[in-house]
Short mmCIF file of N, CA and C in Angstrom, two decimals:
data_model
loop_
_atom_site.label_atom_id
_atom_site.label_comp_id
_atom_site.label_asym_id
_atom_site.label_seq_id
_atom_site.Cartn_x
_atom_site.Cartn_y
_atom_site.Cartn_z
N UNK A 58 -83.07 -100.18 -44.95
CA UNK A 58 -82.76 -99.14 -45.88
C UNK A 58 -81.40 -98.51 -45.57
N UNK A 59 -80.75 -98.12 -46.60
CA UNK A 59 -79.46 -97.48 -46.45
C UNK A 59 -79.66 -95.97 -46.47
N UNK A 60 -79.44 -95.32 -45.33
CA UNK A 60 -79.69 -93.89 -45.17
C UNK A 60 -78.42 -93.06 -45.27
N UNK A 61 -77.38 -93.60 -45.86
CA UNK A 61 -76.13 -92.87 -45.97
C UNK A 61 -76.24 -91.80 -47.05
N UNK A 62 -75.62 -90.67 -46.78
CA UNK A 62 -75.64 -89.54 -47.70
C UNK A 62 -74.26 -89.41 -48.33
N UNK A 63 -74.21 -89.44 -49.64
CA UNK A 63 -72.92 -89.29 -50.31
C UNK A 63 -72.57 -87.81 -50.42
N UNK A 64 -71.34 -87.55 -50.77
CA UNK A 64 -70.89 -86.16 -50.91
C UNK A 64 -71.64 -85.47 -52.04
N UNK A 65 -71.87 -86.18 -53.14
CA UNK A 65 -72.60 -85.58 -54.26
C UNK A 65 -74.04 -85.23 -53.85
N UNK A 66 -74.67 -86.11 -53.08
CA UNK A 66 -76.03 -85.82 -52.62
C UNK A 66 -76.04 -84.60 -51.69
N UNK A 67 -75.01 -84.48 -50.87
CA UNK A 67 -74.91 -83.33 -49.98
C UNK A 67 -74.75 -82.04 -50.78
N UNK A 68 -73.90 -82.05 -51.82
CA UNK A 68 -73.73 -80.86 -52.65
C UNK A 68 -75.00 -80.53 -53.43
N UNK A 69 -75.71 -81.55 -53.88
CA UNK A 69 -76.96 -81.30 -54.62
C UNK A 69 -78.05 -80.74 -53.74
N UNK A 70 -77.97 -81.02 -52.42
CA UNK A 70 -79.01 -80.53 -51.52
C UNK A 70 -78.82 -79.06 -51.14
N UNK A 71 -77.67 -78.50 -51.46
CA UNK A 71 -77.42 -77.09 -51.15
C UNK A 71 -78.11 -76.24 -52.20
N UNK A 72 -78.94 -75.29 -51.76
CA UNK A 72 -79.68 -74.46 -52.72
C UNK A 72 -78.75 -73.58 -53.56
N UNK A 73 -79.18 -73.19 -54.77
CA UNK A 73 -78.34 -72.36 -55.63
C UNK A 73 -78.04 -70.98 -55.04
N UNK A 74 -78.92 -70.48 -54.18
CA UNK A 74 -78.66 -69.18 -53.54
C UNK A 74 -77.39 -69.24 -52.68
N UNK A 75 -77.19 -70.37 -52.02
CA UNK A 75 -76.00 -70.55 -51.19
C UNK A 75 -74.76 -70.56 -52.08
N UNK A 76 -74.83 -71.26 -53.20
CA UNK A 76 -73.68 -71.29 -54.11
C UNK A 76 -73.37 -69.90 -54.64
N UNK A 77 -74.41 -69.15 -55.02
CA UNK A 77 -74.19 -67.78 -55.54
C UNK A 77 -73.59 -66.88 -54.46
N UNK A 78 -74.10 -66.97 -53.24
CA UNK A 78 -73.57 -66.16 -52.15
C UNK A 78 -72.14 -66.52 -51.82
N UNK A 79 -71.82 -67.81 -51.82
CA UNK A 79 -70.45 -68.25 -51.56
C UNK A 79 -69.51 -67.75 -52.65
N UNK A 80 -69.95 -67.85 -53.89
CA UNK A 80 -69.12 -67.35 -54.99
C UNK A 80 -68.91 -65.84 -54.86
N UNK A 81 -69.94 -65.11 -54.47
CA UNK A 81 -69.81 -63.66 -54.29
C UNK A 81 -68.81 -63.34 -53.18
N UNK A 82 -68.89 -64.07 -52.08
CA UNK A 82 -67.95 -63.85 -50.98
C UNK A 82 -66.51 -64.13 -51.38
N UNK A 83 -66.29 -65.21 -52.12
CA UNK A 83 -64.94 -65.54 -52.57
C UNK A 83 -64.44 -64.49 -53.56
N UNK A 84 -65.33 -64.02 -54.45
CA UNK A 84 -64.93 -63.01 -55.42
C UNK A 84 -64.57 -61.70 -54.73
N UNK A 85 -65.35 -61.30 -53.73
CA UNK A 85 -65.04 -60.06 -53.00
C UNK A 85 -63.71 -60.20 -52.26
N UNK A 86 -63.48 -61.35 -51.64
CA UNK A 86 -62.21 -61.56 -50.93
C UNK A 86 -61.03 -61.52 -51.90
N UNK A 87 -61.16 -62.15 -53.06
CA UNK A 87 -60.08 -62.14 -54.05
C UNK A 87 -59.82 -60.71 -54.53
N UNK A 88 -60.88 -59.93 -54.72
CA UNK A 88 -60.73 -58.53 -55.13
C UNK A 88 -60.02 -57.72 -54.05
N UNK A 89 -60.36 -57.95 -52.78
CA UNK A 89 -59.68 -57.26 -51.69
C UNK A 89 -58.20 -57.61 -51.65
N UNK A 90 -57.86 -58.87 -51.81
CA UNK A 90 -56.46 -59.29 -51.81
C UNK A 90 -55.72 -58.62 -52.96
N UNK A 91 -56.35 -58.53 -54.11
CA UNK A 91 -55.74 -57.85 -55.26
C UNK A 91 -55.49 -56.37 -54.94
N UNK A 92 -56.46 -55.70 -54.33
CA UNK A 92 -56.29 -54.28 -54.00
C UNK A 92 -55.19 -54.06 -52.96
N UNK A 93 -55.10 -54.96 -51.99
CA UNK A 93 -54.03 -54.83 -50.99
C UNK A 93 -52.67 -55.10 -51.63
N UNK A 94 -52.59 -56.11 -52.49
CA UNK A 94 -51.32 -56.43 -53.14
C UNK A 94 -50.84 -55.30 -54.04
N UNK A 95 -51.76 -54.60 -54.69
CA UNK A 95 -51.40 -53.48 -55.56
C UNK A 95 -51.14 -52.20 -54.77
N UNK A 96 -51.44 -52.21 -53.48
CA UNK A 96 -51.20 -51.03 -52.65
C UNK A 96 -52.27 -49.97 -52.79
N UNK A 97 -53.46 -50.35 -53.23
CA UNK A 97 -54.53 -49.38 -53.42
C UNK A 97 -55.25 -49.10 -52.11
N UNK A 98 -55.43 -50.13 -51.28
CA UNK A 98 -56.07 -49.93 -49.98
C UNK A 98 -55.11 -50.31 -48.86
N UNK A 99 -55.34 -49.74 -47.70
CA UNK A 99 -54.58 -50.01 -46.48
C UNK A 99 -53.10 -49.68 -46.64
N UNK A 100 -52.79 -48.54 -47.23
CA UNK A 100 -51.39 -48.16 -47.40
C UNK A 100 -51.09 -46.82 -46.75
N UNK A 101 -51.90 -46.36 -45.85
CA UNK A 101 -51.72 -45.05 -45.23
C UNK A 101 -50.41 -44.91 -44.49
N UNK A 102 -49.97 -45.94 -43.79
CA UNK A 102 -48.75 -45.87 -43.00
C UNK A 102 -47.54 -45.72 -43.91
N UNK A 103 -47.48 -46.47 -45.00
CA UNK A 103 -46.33 -46.38 -45.89
C UNK A 103 -46.24 -45.00 -46.54
N UNK A 104 -47.36 -44.39 -46.86
CA UNK A 104 -47.33 -43.05 -47.44
C UNK A 104 -46.82 -42.04 -46.42
N UNK A 105 -47.17 -42.23 -45.16
CA UNK A 105 -46.66 -41.34 -44.12
C UNK A 105 -45.14 -41.45 -44.02
N UNK A 106 -44.63 -42.68 -44.09
CA UNK A 106 -43.18 -42.89 -44.00
C UNK A 106 -42.49 -42.25 -45.20
N UNK A 107 -43.03 -42.45 -46.40
CA UNK A 107 -42.43 -41.86 -47.59
C UNK A 107 -42.42 -40.34 -47.50
N UNK A 108 -43.50 -39.77 -47.02
CA UNK A 108 -43.59 -38.32 -46.88
C UNK A 108 -42.57 -37.81 -45.86
N UNK A 109 -42.42 -38.51 -44.75
CA UNK A 109 -41.46 -38.10 -43.72
C UNK A 109 -40.03 -38.24 -44.24
N UNK A 110 -39.73 -39.30 -44.98
CA UNK A 110 -38.39 -39.46 -45.55
C UNK A 110 -38.07 -38.35 -46.54
N UNK A 111 -39.05 -38.01 -47.37
CA UNK A 111 -38.83 -36.96 -48.36
C UNK A 111 -38.55 -35.61 -47.70
N UNK A 112 -39.20 -35.38 -46.55
CA UNK A 112 -39.00 -34.12 -45.84
C UNK A 112 -37.80 -34.17 -44.90
N UNK A 113 -37.15 -35.32 -44.78
CA UNK A 113 -35.99 -35.45 -43.90
C UNK A 113 -36.33 -35.53 -42.43
N UNK A 114 -37.53 -35.98 -42.11
CA UNK A 114 -37.94 -36.09 -40.71
C UNK A 114 -37.72 -37.52 -40.21
N UNK A 115 -36.45 -37.91 -40.12
CA UNK A 115 -36.06 -39.24 -39.67
C UNK A 115 -35.11 -39.09 -38.48
N UNK A 116 -35.30 -39.92 -37.47
CA UNK A 116 -34.41 -39.94 -36.32
C UNK A 116 -34.11 -41.39 -35.97
N UNK A 117 -33.02 -41.60 -35.24
CA UNK A 117 -32.66 -42.95 -34.81
C UNK A 117 -33.15 -43.17 -33.39
N UNK A 118 -33.71 -44.34 -33.17
CA UNK A 118 -34.12 -44.73 -31.84
C UNK A 118 -33.20 -45.80 -31.31
N UNK A 119 -32.80 -45.70 -30.06
CA UNK A 119 -31.89 -46.66 -29.44
C UNK A 119 -32.68 -47.47 -28.41
N UNK A 120 -32.55 -48.78 -28.48
CA UNK A 120 -33.30 -49.66 -27.59
C UNK A 120 -32.80 -49.51 -26.15
N UNK A 121 -33.76 -49.29 -25.24
CA UNK A 121 -33.40 -49.19 -23.83
C UNK A 121 -33.97 -50.35 -23.01
N UNK A 122 -35.02 -50.99 -23.55
CA UNK A 122 -35.61 -52.12 -22.84
C UNK A 122 -36.27 -53.04 -23.85
N UNK A 123 -36.18 -54.34 -23.62
CA UNK A 123 -36.82 -55.31 -24.50
C UNK A 123 -37.31 -56.49 -23.67
N UNK A 124 -38.54 -56.86 -23.89
CA UNK A 124 -39.09 -58.03 -23.21
C UNK A 124 -39.87 -58.85 -24.23
N UNK A 125 -40.16 -60.10 -23.88
CA UNK A 125 -40.90 -60.95 -24.81
C UNK A 125 -41.91 -61.79 -24.04
N UNK A 126 -42.89 -62.27 -24.79
CA UNK A 126 -43.92 -63.14 -24.25
C UNK A 126 -44.16 -64.25 -25.26
N UNK A 127 -44.18 -65.49 -24.79
CA UNK A 127 -44.49 -66.61 -25.68
C UNK A 127 -45.98 -66.63 -25.95
N UNK A 128 -46.33 -66.66 -27.23
CA UNK A 128 -47.74 -66.67 -27.60
C UNK A 128 -48.37 -68.05 -27.40
N UNK A 129 -47.60 -69.09 -27.68
CA UNK A 129 -48.09 -70.45 -27.51
C UNK A 129 -47.22 -71.16 -26.49
N UNK A 130 -47.82 -72.00 -25.73
CA UNK A 130 -47.06 -72.70 -24.70
C UNK A 130 -46.80 -74.16 -25.06
N UNK A 131 -46.78 -74.49 -26.34
CA UNK A 131 -46.55 -75.89 -26.71
C UNK A 131 -45.07 -76.27 -26.68
N UNK A 132 -44.17 -75.29 -26.54
CA UNK A 132 -42.72 -75.49 -26.45
C UNK A 132 -42.16 -76.22 -27.67
N UNK A 133 -42.89 -76.25 -28.78
CA UNK A 133 -42.40 -76.87 -29.99
C UNK A 133 -41.99 -75.83 -31.02
N UNK A 134 -42.62 -74.67 -30.97
CA UNK A 134 -42.31 -73.61 -31.92
C UNK A 134 -41.91 -72.35 -31.17
N UNK A 135 -41.16 -71.51 -31.85
CA UNK A 135 -40.76 -70.22 -31.27
C UNK A 135 -41.75 -69.18 -31.77
N UNK A 136 -42.72 -68.88 -30.96
CA UNK A 136 -43.76 -67.95 -31.35
C UNK A 136 -43.80 -66.83 -30.31
N UNK A 137 -42.82 -65.96 -30.38
CA UNK A 137 -42.70 -64.91 -29.38
C UNK A 137 -43.16 -63.57 -29.92
N UNK A 138 -43.66 -62.75 -29.01
CA UNK A 138 -44.01 -61.37 -29.30
C UNK A 138 -43.08 -60.49 -28.48
N UNK A 139 -42.24 -59.75 -29.18
CA UNK A 139 -41.28 -58.87 -28.53
C UNK A 139 -41.85 -57.47 -28.40
N UNK A 140 -41.60 -56.86 -27.26
CA UNK A 140 -41.97 -55.46 -27.03
C UNK A 140 -40.69 -54.73 -26.63
N UNK A 141 -40.25 -53.83 -27.50
CA UNK A 141 -39.02 -53.09 -27.25
C UNK A 141 -39.36 -51.61 -27.05
N UNK A 142 -38.64 -51.00 -26.15
CA UNK A 142 -38.81 -49.58 -25.91
C UNK A 142 -37.57 -48.86 -26.42
N UNK A 143 -37.79 -47.87 -27.27
CA UNK A 143 -36.70 -47.11 -27.89
C UNK A 143 -36.72 -45.68 -27.37
N UNK A 144 -35.53 -45.15 -27.19
CA UNK A 144 -35.38 -43.77 -26.75
C UNK A 144 -34.84 -42.95 -27.92
N UNK A 145 -35.40 -41.75 -28.10
CA UNK A 145 -34.98 -40.88 -29.20
C UNK A 145 -34.94 -39.44 -28.70
N UNK A 146 -34.26 -38.60 -29.46
CA UNK A 146 -34.21 -37.17 -29.15
C UNK A 146 -34.75 -36.40 -30.34
N UNK A 147 -35.76 -35.59 -30.10
CA UNK A 147 -36.38 -34.79 -31.15
C UNK A 147 -36.51 -33.35 -30.66
N UNK A 148 -35.89 -32.45 -31.36
CA UNK A 148 -35.91 -31.01 -31.01
C UNK A 148 -35.42 -30.78 -29.58
N UNK A 149 -34.40 -31.50 -29.18
CA UNK A 149 -33.82 -31.32 -27.86
C UNK A 149 -34.55 -32.03 -26.74
N UNK A 150 -35.66 -32.67 -27.03
CA UNK A 150 -36.42 -33.40 -26.01
C UNK A 150 -36.26 -34.89 -26.23
N UNK A 151 -36.07 -35.61 -25.13
CA UNK A 151 -35.93 -37.06 -25.19
C UNK A 151 -37.29 -37.70 -24.95
N UNK A 152 -37.61 -38.65 -25.82
CA UNK A 152 -38.88 -39.36 -25.69
C UNK A 152 -38.66 -40.85 -25.89
N UNK A 153 -39.72 -41.63 -25.68
CA UNK A 153 -39.65 -43.08 -25.87
C UNK A 153 -40.75 -43.52 -26.80
N UNK A 154 -40.48 -44.58 -27.53
CA UNK A 154 -41.45 -45.17 -28.44
C UNK A 154 -41.42 -46.68 -28.24
N UNK A 155 -42.59 -47.27 -28.04
CA UNK A 155 -42.69 -48.71 -27.84
C UNK A 155 -43.03 -49.37 -29.18
N UNK A 156 -42.29 -50.42 -29.53
CA UNK A 156 -42.47 -51.11 -30.80
C UNK A 156 -42.68 -52.60 -30.51
N UNK A 157 -43.71 -53.16 -31.10
CA UNK A 157 -44.02 -54.58 -30.93
C UNK A 157 -43.69 -55.32 -32.21
N UNK A 158 -43.04 -56.46 -32.09
CA UNK A 158 -42.73 -57.28 -33.25
C UNK A 158 -42.93 -58.75 -32.88
N UNK A 159 -43.15 -59.55 -33.90
CA UNK A 159 -43.35 -60.98 -33.68
C UNK A 159 -42.28 -61.75 -34.42
N UNK A 160 -41.94 -62.89 -33.89
CA UNK A 160 -41.03 -63.80 -34.57
C UNK A 160 -39.56 -63.58 -34.28
N UNK A 161 -39.06 -62.38 -34.55
CA UNK A 161 -37.63 -62.16 -34.34
C UNK A 161 -37.41 -60.98 -33.41
N UNK A 162 -36.28 -61.01 -32.76
CA UNK A 162 -35.93 -59.96 -31.81
C UNK A 162 -35.68 -58.65 -32.55
N UNK A 163 -36.23 -57.55 -32.07
CA UNK A 163 -36.04 -56.27 -32.76
C UNK A 163 -34.61 -55.79 -32.65
N UNK A 164 -34.23 -54.93 -33.58
CA UNK A 164 -32.87 -54.42 -33.65
C UNK A 164 -32.54 -53.48 -32.50
N UNK A 165 -31.25 -53.28 -32.28
CA UNK A 165 -30.80 -52.40 -31.20
C UNK A 165 -31.10 -50.93 -31.52
N UNK A 166 -31.00 -50.57 -32.79
CA UNK A 166 -31.39 -49.22 -33.22
C UNK A 166 -32.33 -49.35 -34.41
N UNK A 167 -33.29 -48.44 -34.50
CA UNK A 167 -34.23 -48.44 -35.61
C UNK A 167 -34.44 -47.00 -36.08
N UNK A 168 -34.99 -46.86 -37.27
CA UNK A 168 -35.37 -45.55 -37.77
C UNK A 168 -36.77 -45.23 -37.29
N UNK A 169 -36.94 -44.05 -36.77
CA UNK A 169 -38.25 -43.53 -36.38
C UNK A 169 -38.52 -42.31 -37.25
N UNK A 170 -39.77 -42.04 -37.48
CA UNK A 170 -40.17 -40.93 -38.34
C UNK A 170 -41.12 -40.03 -37.55
N UNK A 171 -41.21 -38.77 -37.93
CA UNK A 171 -42.15 -37.87 -37.26
C UNK A 171 -42.81 -36.97 -38.28
N UNK A 172 -44.01 -36.51 -37.94
CA UNK A 172 -44.76 -35.66 -38.84
C UNK A 172 -44.58 -34.19 -38.47
N UNK A 173 -45.37 -33.33 -39.09
CA UNK A 173 -45.25 -31.89 -38.87
C UNK A 173 -45.49 -31.50 -37.42
N UNK A 174 -46.34 -32.23 -36.75
CA UNK A 174 -46.69 -31.91 -35.37
C UNK A 174 -45.75 -32.54 -34.35
N UNK A 175 -44.77 -33.31 -34.82
CA UNK A 175 -43.81 -33.93 -33.91
C UNK A 175 -44.23 -35.29 -33.39
N UNK A 176 -45.28 -35.89 -33.96
CA UNK A 176 -45.69 -37.23 -33.55
C UNK A 176 -44.77 -38.26 -34.19
N UNK A 177 -44.25 -39.15 -33.37
CA UNK A 177 -43.27 -40.13 -33.82
C UNK A 177 -43.99 -41.43 -34.17
N UNK A 178 -43.57 -42.06 -35.28
CA UNK A 178 -44.15 -43.35 -35.68
C UNK A 178 -43.06 -44.18 -36.32
N UNK A 179 -43.37 -45.46 -36.51
CA UNK A 179 -42.41 -46.40 -37.08
C UNK A 179 -42.86 -46.85 -38.45
N UNK A 180 -42.04 -47.64 -39.09
CA UNK A 180 -42.36 -48.20 -40.39
C UNK A 180 -43.00 -49.57 -40.20
N UNK A 181 -44.12 -49.61 -39.48
CA UNK A 181 -44.83 -50.86 -39.25
C UNK A 181 -45.49 -51.33 -40.54
N UNK A 182 -45.77 -52.62 -40.64
CA UNK A 182 -46.54 -53.09 -41.79
C UNK A 182 -47.88 -52.36 -41.84
N UNK A 183 -48.37 -52.06 -43.03
CA UNK A 183 -49.58 -51.25 -43.12
C UNK A 183 -50.85 -51.96 -42.68
N UNK A 184 -50.85 -53.29 -42.62
CA UNK A 184 -52.07 -54.00 -42.25
C UNK A 184 -51.98 -54.41 -40.79
N UNK A 185 -52.92 -53.93 -39.99
CA UNK A 185 -52.98 -54.29 -38.59
C UNK A 185 -54.01 -55.40 -38.41
N UNK A 186 -54.11 -55.90 -37.18
CA UNK A 186 -55.06 -56.97 -36.91
C UNK A 186 -56.49 -56.53 -37.17
N UNK A 187 -56.82 -55.30 -36.82
CA UNK A 187 -58.18 -54.80 -37.04
C UNK A 187 -58.51 -54.76 -38.53
N UNK A 188 -57.57 -54.33 -39.34
CA UNK A 188 -57.82 -54.27 -40.77
C UNK A 188 -57.93 -55.66 -41.38
N UNK A 189 -57.19 -56.61 -40.83
CA UNK A 189 -57.34 -57.99 -41.30
C UNK A 189 -58.73 -58.53 -40.99
N UNK A 190 -59.26 -58.17 -39.84
CA UNK A 190 -60.63 -58.58 -39.49
C UNK A 190 -61.62 -58.00 -40.48
N UNK A 191 -61.42 -56.73 -40.85
CA UNK A 191 -62.30 -56.10 -41.83
C UNK A 191 -62.20 -56.82 -43.17
N UNK A 192 -60.98 -57.24 -43.54
CA UNK A 192 -60.81 -57.96 -44.80
C UNK A 192 -61.60 -59.27 -44.81
N UNK A 193 -61.77 -59.88 -43.65
CA UNK A 193 -62.50 -61.14 -43.59
C UNK A 193 -64.01 -60.93 -43.42
N UNK A 194 -64.41 -59.84 -42.81
CA UNK A 194 -65.84 -59.62 -42.56
C UNK A 194 -66.57 -59.16 -43.82
N UNK A 195 -65.95 -58.32 -44.62
CA UNK A 195 -66.63 -57.78 -45.80
C UNK A 195 -67.08 -58.88 -46.77
N UNK A 196 -66.28 -59.91 -47.09
CA UNK A 196 -66.80 -60.98 -47.95
C UNK A 196 -67.97 -61.75 -47.34
N UNK A 197 -67.94 -61.93 -46.03
CA UNK A 197 -69.06 -62.63 -45.38
C UNK A 197 -70.32 -61.79 -45.49
N UNK A 198 -70.20 -60.49 -45.30
CA UNK A 198 -71.35 -59.60 -45.46
C UNK A 198 -71.85 -59.59 -46.90
N UNK A 199 -70.93 -59.63 -47.86
CA UNK A 199 -71.33 -59.68 -49.27
C UNK A 199 -72.09 -60.97 -49.57
N UNK A 200 -71.64 -62.08 -49.03
CA UNK A 200 -72.34 -63.35 -49.24
C UNK A 200 -73.73 -63.29 -48.61
N UNK A 201 -73.82 -62.74 -47.40
CA UNK A 201 -75.13 -62.60 -46.75
C UNK A 201 -76.07 -61.70 -47.53
N UNK A 202 -75.53 -60.64 -48.11
CA UNK A 202 -76.35 -59.74 -48.92
C UNK A 202 -76.89 -60.46 -50.16
N UNK A 203 -76.05 -61.27 -50.79
CA UNK A 203 -76.51 -62.03 -51.95
C UNK A 203 -77.59 -63.03 -51.54
N UNK A 204 -77.41 -63.68 -50.40
CA UNK A 204 -78.45 -64.59 -49.89
C UNK A 204 -79.76 -63.84 -49.75
N UNK A 205 -79.69 -62.69 -49.13
CA UNK A 205 -80.89 -61.90 -48.86
C UNK A 205 -81.54 -61.41 -50.16
N UNK A 206 -80.72 -60.90 -51.11
CA UNK A 206 -81.27 -60.39 -52.36
C UNK A 206 -81.90 -61.48 -53.22
N UNK A 207 -81.39 -62.69 -53.10
CA UNK A 207 -81.97 -63.81 -53.84
C UNK A 207 -83.17 -64.42 -53.12
N UNK A 208 -83.51 -63.86 -51.98
CA UNK A 208 -84.71 -64.29 -51.27
C UNK A 208 -84.53 -65.53 -50.43
N UNK A 209 -83.31 -65.87 -50.06
CA UNK A 209 -83.08 -67.07 -49.27
C UNK A 209 -82.99 -66.69 -47.80
N UNK A 210 -83.72 -67.41 -46.97
CA UNK A 210 -83.67 -67.20 -45.53
C UNK A 210 -82.63 -68.16 -44.95
N UNK A 211 -81.56 -67.62 -44.43
CA UNK A 211 -80.46 -68.44 -43.94
C UNK A 211 -80.90 -69.31 -42.76
N UNK A 212 -81.91 -68.88 -42.04
CA UNK A 212 -82.37 -69.67 -40.89
C UNK A 212 -82.91 -71.03 -41.33
N UNK A 213 -83.39 -71.14 -42.57
CA UNK A 213 -83.85 -72.44 -43.07
C UNK A 213 -82.69 -73.42 -43.21
N UNK A 214 -81.55 -72.91 -43.65
CA UNK A 214 -80.38 -73.77 -43.87
C UNK A 214 -79.76 -74.22 -42.57
N UNK A 215 -79.83 -73.38 -41.54
CA UNK A 215 -79.22 -73.70 -40.27
C UNK A 215 -80.00 -74.78 -39.55
N UNK A 216 -81.29 -74.74 -39.63
CA UNK A 216 -82.10 -75.73 -38.91
C UNK A 216 -82.14 -76.97 -39.67
#
């Protein structure tokens, strides 16, 4: 007997609950990407920078130290993470701010911003690694919820 399983047979063996859950997860992920692209979610840092610029709370930071670490050791690509330390003066006091960047060496001087309380921050991209993890976990949870609501026990599929 020929016990080979074709791709079509494999797709037909997947229950409809799995297809519905997968579609729900993809739809939630696409909706999240749309919201991030439109600037509706995860834009808190940019609003802080705009508010500081409007109030004139901008200072220049001068690089005093810069180091790098290779992320991959394959020696085929340049995948470095730079950590630069900048010195600034705010209200007569000198302070330092550490800035991490990937790919390219940071500039010798950068703009730093501060809020009403004197906390200094940079114009970093609004999405951090933690928020990216959240972007990936929510669709998986949505798919699992659809599985559960449709009455499918995922443990049956795994075994």
